[in-house]
Each structure stands twice: as structure tokens, then as C-alpha cells.
PDB file of N, CA and C in Angstrom:
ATOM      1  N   UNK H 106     172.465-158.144-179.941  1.00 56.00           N
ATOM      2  CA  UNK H 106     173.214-158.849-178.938  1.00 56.00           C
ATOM      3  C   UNK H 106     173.021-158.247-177.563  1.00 56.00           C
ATOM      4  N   UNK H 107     173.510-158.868-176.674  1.00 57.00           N
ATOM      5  CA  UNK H 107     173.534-158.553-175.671  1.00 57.00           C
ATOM      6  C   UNK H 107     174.086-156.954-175.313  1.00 57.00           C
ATOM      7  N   UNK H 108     174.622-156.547-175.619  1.00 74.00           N
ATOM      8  CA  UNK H 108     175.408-155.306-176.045  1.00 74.00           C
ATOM      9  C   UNK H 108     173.985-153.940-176.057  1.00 74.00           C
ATOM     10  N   UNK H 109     173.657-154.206-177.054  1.00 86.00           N
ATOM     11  CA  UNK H 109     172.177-153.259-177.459  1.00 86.00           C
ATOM     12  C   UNK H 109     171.298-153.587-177.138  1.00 86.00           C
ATOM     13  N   UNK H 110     170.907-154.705-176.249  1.00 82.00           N
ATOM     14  CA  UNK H 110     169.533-155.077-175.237  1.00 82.00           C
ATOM     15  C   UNK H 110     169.800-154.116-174.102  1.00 82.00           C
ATOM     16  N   UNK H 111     171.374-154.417-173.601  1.00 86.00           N
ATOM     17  CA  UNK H 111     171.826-153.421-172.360  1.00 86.00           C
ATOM     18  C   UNK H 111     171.285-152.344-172.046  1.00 86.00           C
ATOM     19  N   UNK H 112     171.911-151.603-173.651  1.00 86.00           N
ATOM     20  CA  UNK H 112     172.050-150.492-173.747  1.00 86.00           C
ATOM     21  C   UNK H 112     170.672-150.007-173.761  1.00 86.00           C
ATOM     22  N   UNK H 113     170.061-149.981-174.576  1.00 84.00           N
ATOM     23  CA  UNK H 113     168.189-149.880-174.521  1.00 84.00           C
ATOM     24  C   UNK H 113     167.705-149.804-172.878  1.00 84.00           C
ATOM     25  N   UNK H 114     168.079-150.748-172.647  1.00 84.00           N
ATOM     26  CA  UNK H 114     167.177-151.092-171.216  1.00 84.00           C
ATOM     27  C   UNK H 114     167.474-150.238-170.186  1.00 84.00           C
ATOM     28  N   UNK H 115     169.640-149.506-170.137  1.00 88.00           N
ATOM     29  CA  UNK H 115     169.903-148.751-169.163  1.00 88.00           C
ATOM     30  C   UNK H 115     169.034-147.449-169.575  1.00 88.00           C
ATOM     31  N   UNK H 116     168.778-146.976-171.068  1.00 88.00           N
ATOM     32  CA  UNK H 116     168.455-145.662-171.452  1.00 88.00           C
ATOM     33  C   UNK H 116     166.778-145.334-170.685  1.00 88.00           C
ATOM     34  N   UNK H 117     165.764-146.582-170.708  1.00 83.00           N
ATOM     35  CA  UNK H 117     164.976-146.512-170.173  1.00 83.00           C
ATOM     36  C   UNK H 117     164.481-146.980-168.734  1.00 83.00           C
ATOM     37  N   UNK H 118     165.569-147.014-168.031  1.00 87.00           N
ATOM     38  CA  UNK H 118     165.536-147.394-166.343  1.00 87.00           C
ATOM     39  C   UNK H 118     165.086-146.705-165.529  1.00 87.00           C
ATOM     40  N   UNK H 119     164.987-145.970-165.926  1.00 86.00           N
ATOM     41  CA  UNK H 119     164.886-144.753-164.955  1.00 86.00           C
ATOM     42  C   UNK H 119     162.849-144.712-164.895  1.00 86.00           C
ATOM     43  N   UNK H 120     162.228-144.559-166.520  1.00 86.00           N
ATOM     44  CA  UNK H 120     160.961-144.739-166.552  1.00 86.00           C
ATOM     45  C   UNK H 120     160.219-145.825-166.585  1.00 86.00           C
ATOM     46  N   UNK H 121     160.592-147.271-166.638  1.00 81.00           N
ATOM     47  CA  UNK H 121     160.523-148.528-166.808  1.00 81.00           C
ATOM     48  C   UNK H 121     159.339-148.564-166.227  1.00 81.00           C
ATOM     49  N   UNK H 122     159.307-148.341-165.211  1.00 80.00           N
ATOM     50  CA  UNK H 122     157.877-148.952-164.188  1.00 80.00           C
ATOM     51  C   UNK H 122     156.803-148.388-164.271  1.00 80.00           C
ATOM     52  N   UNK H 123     157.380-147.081-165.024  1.00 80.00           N
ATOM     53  CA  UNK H 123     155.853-146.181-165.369  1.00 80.00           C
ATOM     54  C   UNK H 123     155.378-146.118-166.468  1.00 80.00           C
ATOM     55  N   UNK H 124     156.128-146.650-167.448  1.00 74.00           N
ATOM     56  CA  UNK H 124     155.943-146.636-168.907  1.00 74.00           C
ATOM     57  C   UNK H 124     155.148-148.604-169.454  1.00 74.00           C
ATOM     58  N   UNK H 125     155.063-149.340-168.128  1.00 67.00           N
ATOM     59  CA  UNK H 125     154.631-150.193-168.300  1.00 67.00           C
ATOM     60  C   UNK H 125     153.944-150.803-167.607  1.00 67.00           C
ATOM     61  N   UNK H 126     153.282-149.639-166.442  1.00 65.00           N
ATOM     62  CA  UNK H 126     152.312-150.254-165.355  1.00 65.00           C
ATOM     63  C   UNK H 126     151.430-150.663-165.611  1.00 65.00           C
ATOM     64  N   UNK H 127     150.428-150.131-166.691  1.00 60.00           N
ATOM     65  CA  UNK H 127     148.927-150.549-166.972  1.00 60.00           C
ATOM     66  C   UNK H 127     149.129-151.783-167.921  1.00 60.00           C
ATOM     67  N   UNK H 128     150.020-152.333-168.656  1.00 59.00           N
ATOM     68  CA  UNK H 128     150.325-153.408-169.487  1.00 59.00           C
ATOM     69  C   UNK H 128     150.212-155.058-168.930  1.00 59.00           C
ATOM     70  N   UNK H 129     151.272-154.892-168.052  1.00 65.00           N
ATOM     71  CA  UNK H 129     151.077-156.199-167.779  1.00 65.00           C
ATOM     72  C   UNK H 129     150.743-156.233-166.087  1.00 65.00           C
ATOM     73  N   UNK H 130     151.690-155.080-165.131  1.00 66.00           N
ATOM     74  CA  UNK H 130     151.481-155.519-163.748  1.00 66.00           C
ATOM     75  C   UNK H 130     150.409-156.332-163.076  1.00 66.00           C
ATOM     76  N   UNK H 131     149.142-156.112-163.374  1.00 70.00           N
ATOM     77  CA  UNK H 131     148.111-156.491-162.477  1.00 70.00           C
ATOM     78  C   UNK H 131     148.437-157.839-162.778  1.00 70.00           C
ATOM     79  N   UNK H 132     148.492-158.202-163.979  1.00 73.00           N
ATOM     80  CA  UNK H 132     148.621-159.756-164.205  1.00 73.00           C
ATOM     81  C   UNK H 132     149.610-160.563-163.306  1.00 73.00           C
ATOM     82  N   UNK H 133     150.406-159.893-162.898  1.00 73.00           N
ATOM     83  CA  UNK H 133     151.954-160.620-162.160  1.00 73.00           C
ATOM     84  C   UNK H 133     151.976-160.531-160.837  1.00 73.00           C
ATOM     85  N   UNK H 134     151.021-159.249-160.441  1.00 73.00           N
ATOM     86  CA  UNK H 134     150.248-159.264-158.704  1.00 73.00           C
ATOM     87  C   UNK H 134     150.091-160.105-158.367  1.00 73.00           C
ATOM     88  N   UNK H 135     148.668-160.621-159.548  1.00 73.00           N
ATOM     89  CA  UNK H 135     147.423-161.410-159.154  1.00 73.00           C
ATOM     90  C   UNK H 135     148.643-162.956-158.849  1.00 73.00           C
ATOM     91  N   UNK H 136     149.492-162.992-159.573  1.00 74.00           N
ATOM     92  CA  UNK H 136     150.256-164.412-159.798  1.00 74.00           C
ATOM     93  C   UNK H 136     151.006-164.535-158.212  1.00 74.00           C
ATOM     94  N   UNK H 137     151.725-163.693-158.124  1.00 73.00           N
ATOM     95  CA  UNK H 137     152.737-163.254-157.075  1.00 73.00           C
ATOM     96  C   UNK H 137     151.921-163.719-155.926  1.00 73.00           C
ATOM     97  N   UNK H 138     150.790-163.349-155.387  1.00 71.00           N
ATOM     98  CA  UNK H 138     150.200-163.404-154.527  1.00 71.00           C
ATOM     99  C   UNK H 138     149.865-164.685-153.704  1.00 71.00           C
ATOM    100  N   UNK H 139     150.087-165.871-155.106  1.00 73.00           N
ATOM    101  CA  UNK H 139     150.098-167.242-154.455  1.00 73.00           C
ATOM    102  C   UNK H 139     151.452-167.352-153.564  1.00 73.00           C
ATOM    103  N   UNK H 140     152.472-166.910-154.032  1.00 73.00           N
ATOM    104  CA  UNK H 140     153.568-166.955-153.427  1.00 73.00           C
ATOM    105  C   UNK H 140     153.726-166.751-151.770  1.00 73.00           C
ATOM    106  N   UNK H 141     154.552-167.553-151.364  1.00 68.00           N
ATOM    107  CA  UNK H 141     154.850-167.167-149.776  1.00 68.00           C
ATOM    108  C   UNK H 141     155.298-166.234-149.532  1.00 68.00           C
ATOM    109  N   UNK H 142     154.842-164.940-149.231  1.00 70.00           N
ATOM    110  CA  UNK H 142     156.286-163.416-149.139  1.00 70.00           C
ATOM    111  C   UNK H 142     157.381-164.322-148.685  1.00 70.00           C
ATOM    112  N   UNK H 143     157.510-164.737-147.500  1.00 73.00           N
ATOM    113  CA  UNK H 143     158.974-165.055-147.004  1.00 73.00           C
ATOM    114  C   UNK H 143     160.360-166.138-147.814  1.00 73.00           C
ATOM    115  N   UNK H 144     159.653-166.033-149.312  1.00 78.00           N
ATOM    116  CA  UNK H 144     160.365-167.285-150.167  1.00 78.00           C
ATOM    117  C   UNK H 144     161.712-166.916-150.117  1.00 78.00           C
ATOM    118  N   UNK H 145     162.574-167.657-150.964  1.00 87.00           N
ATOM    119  CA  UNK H 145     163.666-167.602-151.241  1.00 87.00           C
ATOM    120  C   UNK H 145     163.918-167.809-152.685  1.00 87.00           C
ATOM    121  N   UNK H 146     163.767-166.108-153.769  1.00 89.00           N
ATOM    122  CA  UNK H 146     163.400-165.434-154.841  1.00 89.00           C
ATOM    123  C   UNK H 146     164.709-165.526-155.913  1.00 89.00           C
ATOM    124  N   UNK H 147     164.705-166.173-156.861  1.00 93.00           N
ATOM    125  CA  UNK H 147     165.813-165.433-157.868  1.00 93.00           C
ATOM    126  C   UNK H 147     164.695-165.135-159.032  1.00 93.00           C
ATOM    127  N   UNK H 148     164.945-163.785-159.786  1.00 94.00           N
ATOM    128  CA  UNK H 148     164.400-163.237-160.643  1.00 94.00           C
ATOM    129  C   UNK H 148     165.584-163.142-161.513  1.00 94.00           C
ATOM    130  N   UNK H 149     165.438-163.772-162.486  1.00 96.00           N
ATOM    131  CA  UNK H 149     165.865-163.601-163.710  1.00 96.00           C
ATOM    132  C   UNK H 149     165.506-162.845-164.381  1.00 96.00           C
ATOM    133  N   UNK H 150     166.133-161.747-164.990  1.00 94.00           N
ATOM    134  CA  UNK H 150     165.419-160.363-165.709  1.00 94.00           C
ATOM    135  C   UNK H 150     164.685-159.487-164.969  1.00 94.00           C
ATOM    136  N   UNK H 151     164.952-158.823-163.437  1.00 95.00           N
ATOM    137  CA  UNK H 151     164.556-158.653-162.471  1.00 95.00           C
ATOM    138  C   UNK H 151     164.072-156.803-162.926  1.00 95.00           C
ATOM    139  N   UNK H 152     165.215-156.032-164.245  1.00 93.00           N
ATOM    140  CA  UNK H 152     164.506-154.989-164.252  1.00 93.00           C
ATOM    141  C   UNK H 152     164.844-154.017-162.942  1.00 93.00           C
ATOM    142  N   UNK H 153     164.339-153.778-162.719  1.00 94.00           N
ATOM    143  CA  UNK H 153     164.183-152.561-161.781  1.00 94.00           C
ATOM    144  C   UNK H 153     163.698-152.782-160.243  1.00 94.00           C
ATOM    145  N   UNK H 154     163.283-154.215-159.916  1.00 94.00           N
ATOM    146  CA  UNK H 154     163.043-154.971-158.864  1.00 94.00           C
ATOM    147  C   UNK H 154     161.828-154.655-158.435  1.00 94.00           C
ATOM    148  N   UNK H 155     160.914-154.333-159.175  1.00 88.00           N
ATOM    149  CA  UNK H 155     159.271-153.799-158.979  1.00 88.00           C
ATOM    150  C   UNK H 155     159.113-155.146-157.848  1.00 88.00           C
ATOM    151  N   UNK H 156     159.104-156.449-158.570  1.00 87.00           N
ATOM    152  CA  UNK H 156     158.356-157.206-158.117  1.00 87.00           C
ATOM    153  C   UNK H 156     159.304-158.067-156.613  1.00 87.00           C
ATOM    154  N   UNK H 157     160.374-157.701-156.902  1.00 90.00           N
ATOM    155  CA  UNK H 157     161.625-158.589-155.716  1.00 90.00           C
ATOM    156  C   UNK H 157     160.904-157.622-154.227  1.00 90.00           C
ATOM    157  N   UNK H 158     160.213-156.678-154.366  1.00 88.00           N
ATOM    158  CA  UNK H 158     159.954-155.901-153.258  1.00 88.00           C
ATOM    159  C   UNK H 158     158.896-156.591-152.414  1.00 88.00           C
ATOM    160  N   UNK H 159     157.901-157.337-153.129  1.00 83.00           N
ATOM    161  CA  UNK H 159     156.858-158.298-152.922  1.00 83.00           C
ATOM    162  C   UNK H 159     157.310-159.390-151.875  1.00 83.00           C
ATOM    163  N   UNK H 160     158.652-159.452-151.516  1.00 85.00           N
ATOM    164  CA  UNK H 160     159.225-160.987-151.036  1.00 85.00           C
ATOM    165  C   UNK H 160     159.687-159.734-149.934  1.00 85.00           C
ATOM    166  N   UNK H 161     159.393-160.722-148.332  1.00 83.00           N
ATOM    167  CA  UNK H 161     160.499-160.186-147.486  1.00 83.00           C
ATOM    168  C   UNK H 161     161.706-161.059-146.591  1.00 83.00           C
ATOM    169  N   UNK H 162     161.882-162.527-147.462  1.00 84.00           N
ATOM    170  CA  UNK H 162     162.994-163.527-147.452  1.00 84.00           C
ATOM    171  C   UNK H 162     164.128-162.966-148.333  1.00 84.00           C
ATOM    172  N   UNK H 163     164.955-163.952-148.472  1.00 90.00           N
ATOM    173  CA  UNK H 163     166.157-163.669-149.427  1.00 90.00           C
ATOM    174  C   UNK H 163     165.477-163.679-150.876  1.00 90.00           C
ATOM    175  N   UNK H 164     165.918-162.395-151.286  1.00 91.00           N
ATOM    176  CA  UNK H 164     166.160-161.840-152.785  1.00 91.00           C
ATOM    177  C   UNK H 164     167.533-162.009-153.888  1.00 91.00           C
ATOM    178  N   UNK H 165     167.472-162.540-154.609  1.00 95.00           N
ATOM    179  CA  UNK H 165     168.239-162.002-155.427  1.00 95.00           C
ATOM    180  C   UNK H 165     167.546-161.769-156.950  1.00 95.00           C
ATOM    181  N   UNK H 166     168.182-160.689-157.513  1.00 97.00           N
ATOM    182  CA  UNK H 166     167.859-160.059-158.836  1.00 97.00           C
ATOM    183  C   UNK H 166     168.938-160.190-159.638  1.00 97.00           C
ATOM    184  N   UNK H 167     168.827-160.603-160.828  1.00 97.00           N
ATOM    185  CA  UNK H 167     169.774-160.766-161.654  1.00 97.00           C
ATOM    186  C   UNK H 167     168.889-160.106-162.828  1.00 97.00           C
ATOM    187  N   UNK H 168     170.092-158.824-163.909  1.00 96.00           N
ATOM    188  CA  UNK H 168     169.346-158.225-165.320  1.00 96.00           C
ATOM    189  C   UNK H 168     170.906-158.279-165.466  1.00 96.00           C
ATOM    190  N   UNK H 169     170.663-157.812-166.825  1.00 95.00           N
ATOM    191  CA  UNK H 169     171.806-157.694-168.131  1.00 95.00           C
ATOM    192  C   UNK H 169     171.992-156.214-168.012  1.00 95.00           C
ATOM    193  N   UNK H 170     171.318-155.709-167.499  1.00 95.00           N
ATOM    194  CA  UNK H 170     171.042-153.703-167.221  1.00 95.00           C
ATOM    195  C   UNK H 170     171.487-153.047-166.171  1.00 95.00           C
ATOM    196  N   UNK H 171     173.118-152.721-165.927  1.00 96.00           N
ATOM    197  CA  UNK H 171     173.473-152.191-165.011  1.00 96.00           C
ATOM    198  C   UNK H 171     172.438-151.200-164.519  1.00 96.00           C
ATOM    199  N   UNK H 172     171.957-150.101-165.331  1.00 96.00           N
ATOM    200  CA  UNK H 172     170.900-149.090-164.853  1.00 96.00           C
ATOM    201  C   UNK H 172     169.783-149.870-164.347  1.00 96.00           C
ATOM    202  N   UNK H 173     169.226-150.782-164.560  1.00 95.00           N
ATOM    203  CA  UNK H 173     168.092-151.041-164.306  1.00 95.00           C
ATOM    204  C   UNK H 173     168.115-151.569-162.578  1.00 95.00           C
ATOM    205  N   UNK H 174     169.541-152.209-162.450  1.00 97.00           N
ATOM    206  CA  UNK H 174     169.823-152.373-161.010  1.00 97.00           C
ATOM    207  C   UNK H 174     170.283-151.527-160.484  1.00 97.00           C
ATOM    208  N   UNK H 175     170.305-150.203-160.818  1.00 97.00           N
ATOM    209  CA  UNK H 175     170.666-149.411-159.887  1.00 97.00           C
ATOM    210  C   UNK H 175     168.979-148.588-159.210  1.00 97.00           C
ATOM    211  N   UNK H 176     168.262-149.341-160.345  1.00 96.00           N
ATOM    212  CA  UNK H 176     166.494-148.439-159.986  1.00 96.00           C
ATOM    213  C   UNK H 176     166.005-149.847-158.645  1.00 96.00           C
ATOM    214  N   UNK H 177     166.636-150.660-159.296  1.00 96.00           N
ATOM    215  CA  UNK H 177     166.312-151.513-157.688  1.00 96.00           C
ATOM    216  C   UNK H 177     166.812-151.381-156.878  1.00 96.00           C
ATOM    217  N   UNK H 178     168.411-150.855-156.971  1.00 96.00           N
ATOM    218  CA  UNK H 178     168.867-150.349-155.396  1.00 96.00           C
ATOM    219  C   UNK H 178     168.155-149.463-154.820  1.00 96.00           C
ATOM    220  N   UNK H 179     167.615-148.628-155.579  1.00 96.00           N
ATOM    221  CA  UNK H 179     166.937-147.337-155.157  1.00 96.00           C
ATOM    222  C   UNK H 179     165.677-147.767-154.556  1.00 96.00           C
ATOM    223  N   UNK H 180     165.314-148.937-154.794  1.00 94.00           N
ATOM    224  CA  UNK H 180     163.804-149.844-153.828  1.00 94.00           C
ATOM    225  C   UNK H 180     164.299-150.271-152.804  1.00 94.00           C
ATOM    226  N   UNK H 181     165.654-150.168-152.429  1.00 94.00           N
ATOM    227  CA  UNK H 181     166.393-151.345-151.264  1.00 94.00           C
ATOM    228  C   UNK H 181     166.548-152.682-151.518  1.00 94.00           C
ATOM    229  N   UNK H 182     166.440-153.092-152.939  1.00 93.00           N
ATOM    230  CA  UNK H 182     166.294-154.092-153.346  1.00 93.00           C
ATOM    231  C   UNK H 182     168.187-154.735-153.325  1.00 93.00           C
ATOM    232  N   UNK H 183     167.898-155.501-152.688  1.00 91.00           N
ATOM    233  CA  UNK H 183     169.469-155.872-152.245  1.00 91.00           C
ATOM    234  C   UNK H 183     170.125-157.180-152.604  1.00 91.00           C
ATOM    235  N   UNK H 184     171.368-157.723-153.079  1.00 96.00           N
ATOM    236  CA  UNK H 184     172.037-159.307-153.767  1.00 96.00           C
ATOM    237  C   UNK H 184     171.576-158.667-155.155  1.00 96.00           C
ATOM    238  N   UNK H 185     172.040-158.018-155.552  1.00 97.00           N
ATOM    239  CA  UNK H 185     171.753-157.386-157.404  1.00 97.00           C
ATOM    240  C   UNK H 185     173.242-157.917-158.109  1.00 97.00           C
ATOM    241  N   UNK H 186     173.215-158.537-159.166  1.00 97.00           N
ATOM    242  CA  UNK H 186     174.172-159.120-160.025  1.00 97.00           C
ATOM    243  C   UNK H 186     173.583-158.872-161.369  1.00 97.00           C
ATOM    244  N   UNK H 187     174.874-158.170-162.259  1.00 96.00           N
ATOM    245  CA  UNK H 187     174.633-158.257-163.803  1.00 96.00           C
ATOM    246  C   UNK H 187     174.641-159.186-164.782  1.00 96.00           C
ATOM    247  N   UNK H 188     174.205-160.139-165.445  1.00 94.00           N
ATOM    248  CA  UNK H 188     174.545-161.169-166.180  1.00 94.00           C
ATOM    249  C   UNK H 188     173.342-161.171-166.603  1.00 94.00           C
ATOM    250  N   UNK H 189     173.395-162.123-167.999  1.00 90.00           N
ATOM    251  CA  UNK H 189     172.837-162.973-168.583  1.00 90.00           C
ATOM    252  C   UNK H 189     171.933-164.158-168.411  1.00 90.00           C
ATOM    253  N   UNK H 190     170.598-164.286-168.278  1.00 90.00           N
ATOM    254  CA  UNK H 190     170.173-164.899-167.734  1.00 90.00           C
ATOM    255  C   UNK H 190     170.150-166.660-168.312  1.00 90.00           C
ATOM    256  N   UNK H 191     170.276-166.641-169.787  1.00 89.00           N
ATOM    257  CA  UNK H 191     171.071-168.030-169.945  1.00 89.00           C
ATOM    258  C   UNK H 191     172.538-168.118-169.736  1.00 89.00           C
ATOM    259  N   UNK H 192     173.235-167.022-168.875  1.00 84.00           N
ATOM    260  CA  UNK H 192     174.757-167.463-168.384  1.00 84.00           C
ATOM    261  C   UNK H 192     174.742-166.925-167.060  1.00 84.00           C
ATOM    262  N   UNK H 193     174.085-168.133-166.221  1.00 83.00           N
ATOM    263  CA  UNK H 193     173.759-167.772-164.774  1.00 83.00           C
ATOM    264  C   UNK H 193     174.984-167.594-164.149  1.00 83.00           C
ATOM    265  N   UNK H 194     175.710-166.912-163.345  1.00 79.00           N
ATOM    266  CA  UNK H 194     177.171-166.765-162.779  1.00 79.00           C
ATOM    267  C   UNK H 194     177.011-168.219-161.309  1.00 79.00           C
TER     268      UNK H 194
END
């Protein structure tokens, strides 16, 4: 449940971005890049806000992982909300 996805995800927040750089990132660059930086971004399952940093319009990040938004505050990654991403607030 939601409960032990949390929990998992706060335990590894801290290493998230390094424990999964060579996996998928390049793939989500290459994607991102069509994008307008100046959009107007909601990330669902936003994580740690690797990619919300890419945009310099309005952001918002939404995870289920209090820790994981606190590794995006730590990017300046700013409008961070906890929830569920099939129970959009």
C-alpha cells in the first residue's frame, strides 16, 4: 500500500539520483528536450525533482515521499505537495 511505497522511497531519497542515473536518465533528457523550458509542469511522481529543474516556468511536483520532496527542496525545486498520484488534491 501506499504506506510501504512511502516508506521505501523516504529510506532511499537521499541516494535516488545516484543509484539510478545510468538506467534510465539519458532516455528522459533526450524526451524533455522537446519541451519548452518555460512550460507550465506538473510531475506526478516527481521523486526528488531531478527533472522539475529542467523547466524555468511554473513547477509543481507532486510524490507520495515526504523525503523525496525534501531532496527537491534541496534543488530549489519549489510548489512540492504529498499525495497520491491517482488522488490528485
Amino acid at each position: 500500500g501506499k504506506n510501504n511505497l512511502s516508506t521505501m522511497y523516504d529510506k532511499i531519497s537521499g541516494s535516488y539520483d545516484e543509484r539510478y542515473v545510468d538506467n534510465q536518465f539519458g532516455e528522459i533528457e533526450k524526451y524533455l528536450s522537446a519541451f519548452v523550458k518555460q512550460s507550465k509542469v506538473l510531475e506526478v511522481g516527481c521523486g526528488t525533482g531531478k527533472w522539475l529543474t529542467s523547466f524555468s516556468g511554473t513547477t509543481v511536483g507532486l510524490d507520495l515521499s515526504y523525503q523525496m520532496l525534501i531532496e527537491a527542496k534541496r534543488k530549489n525545486v519549489q510548489n512540492l505537495v504529498v499525495a497520491k498520484g491517482e488522488n490528485l488534491p
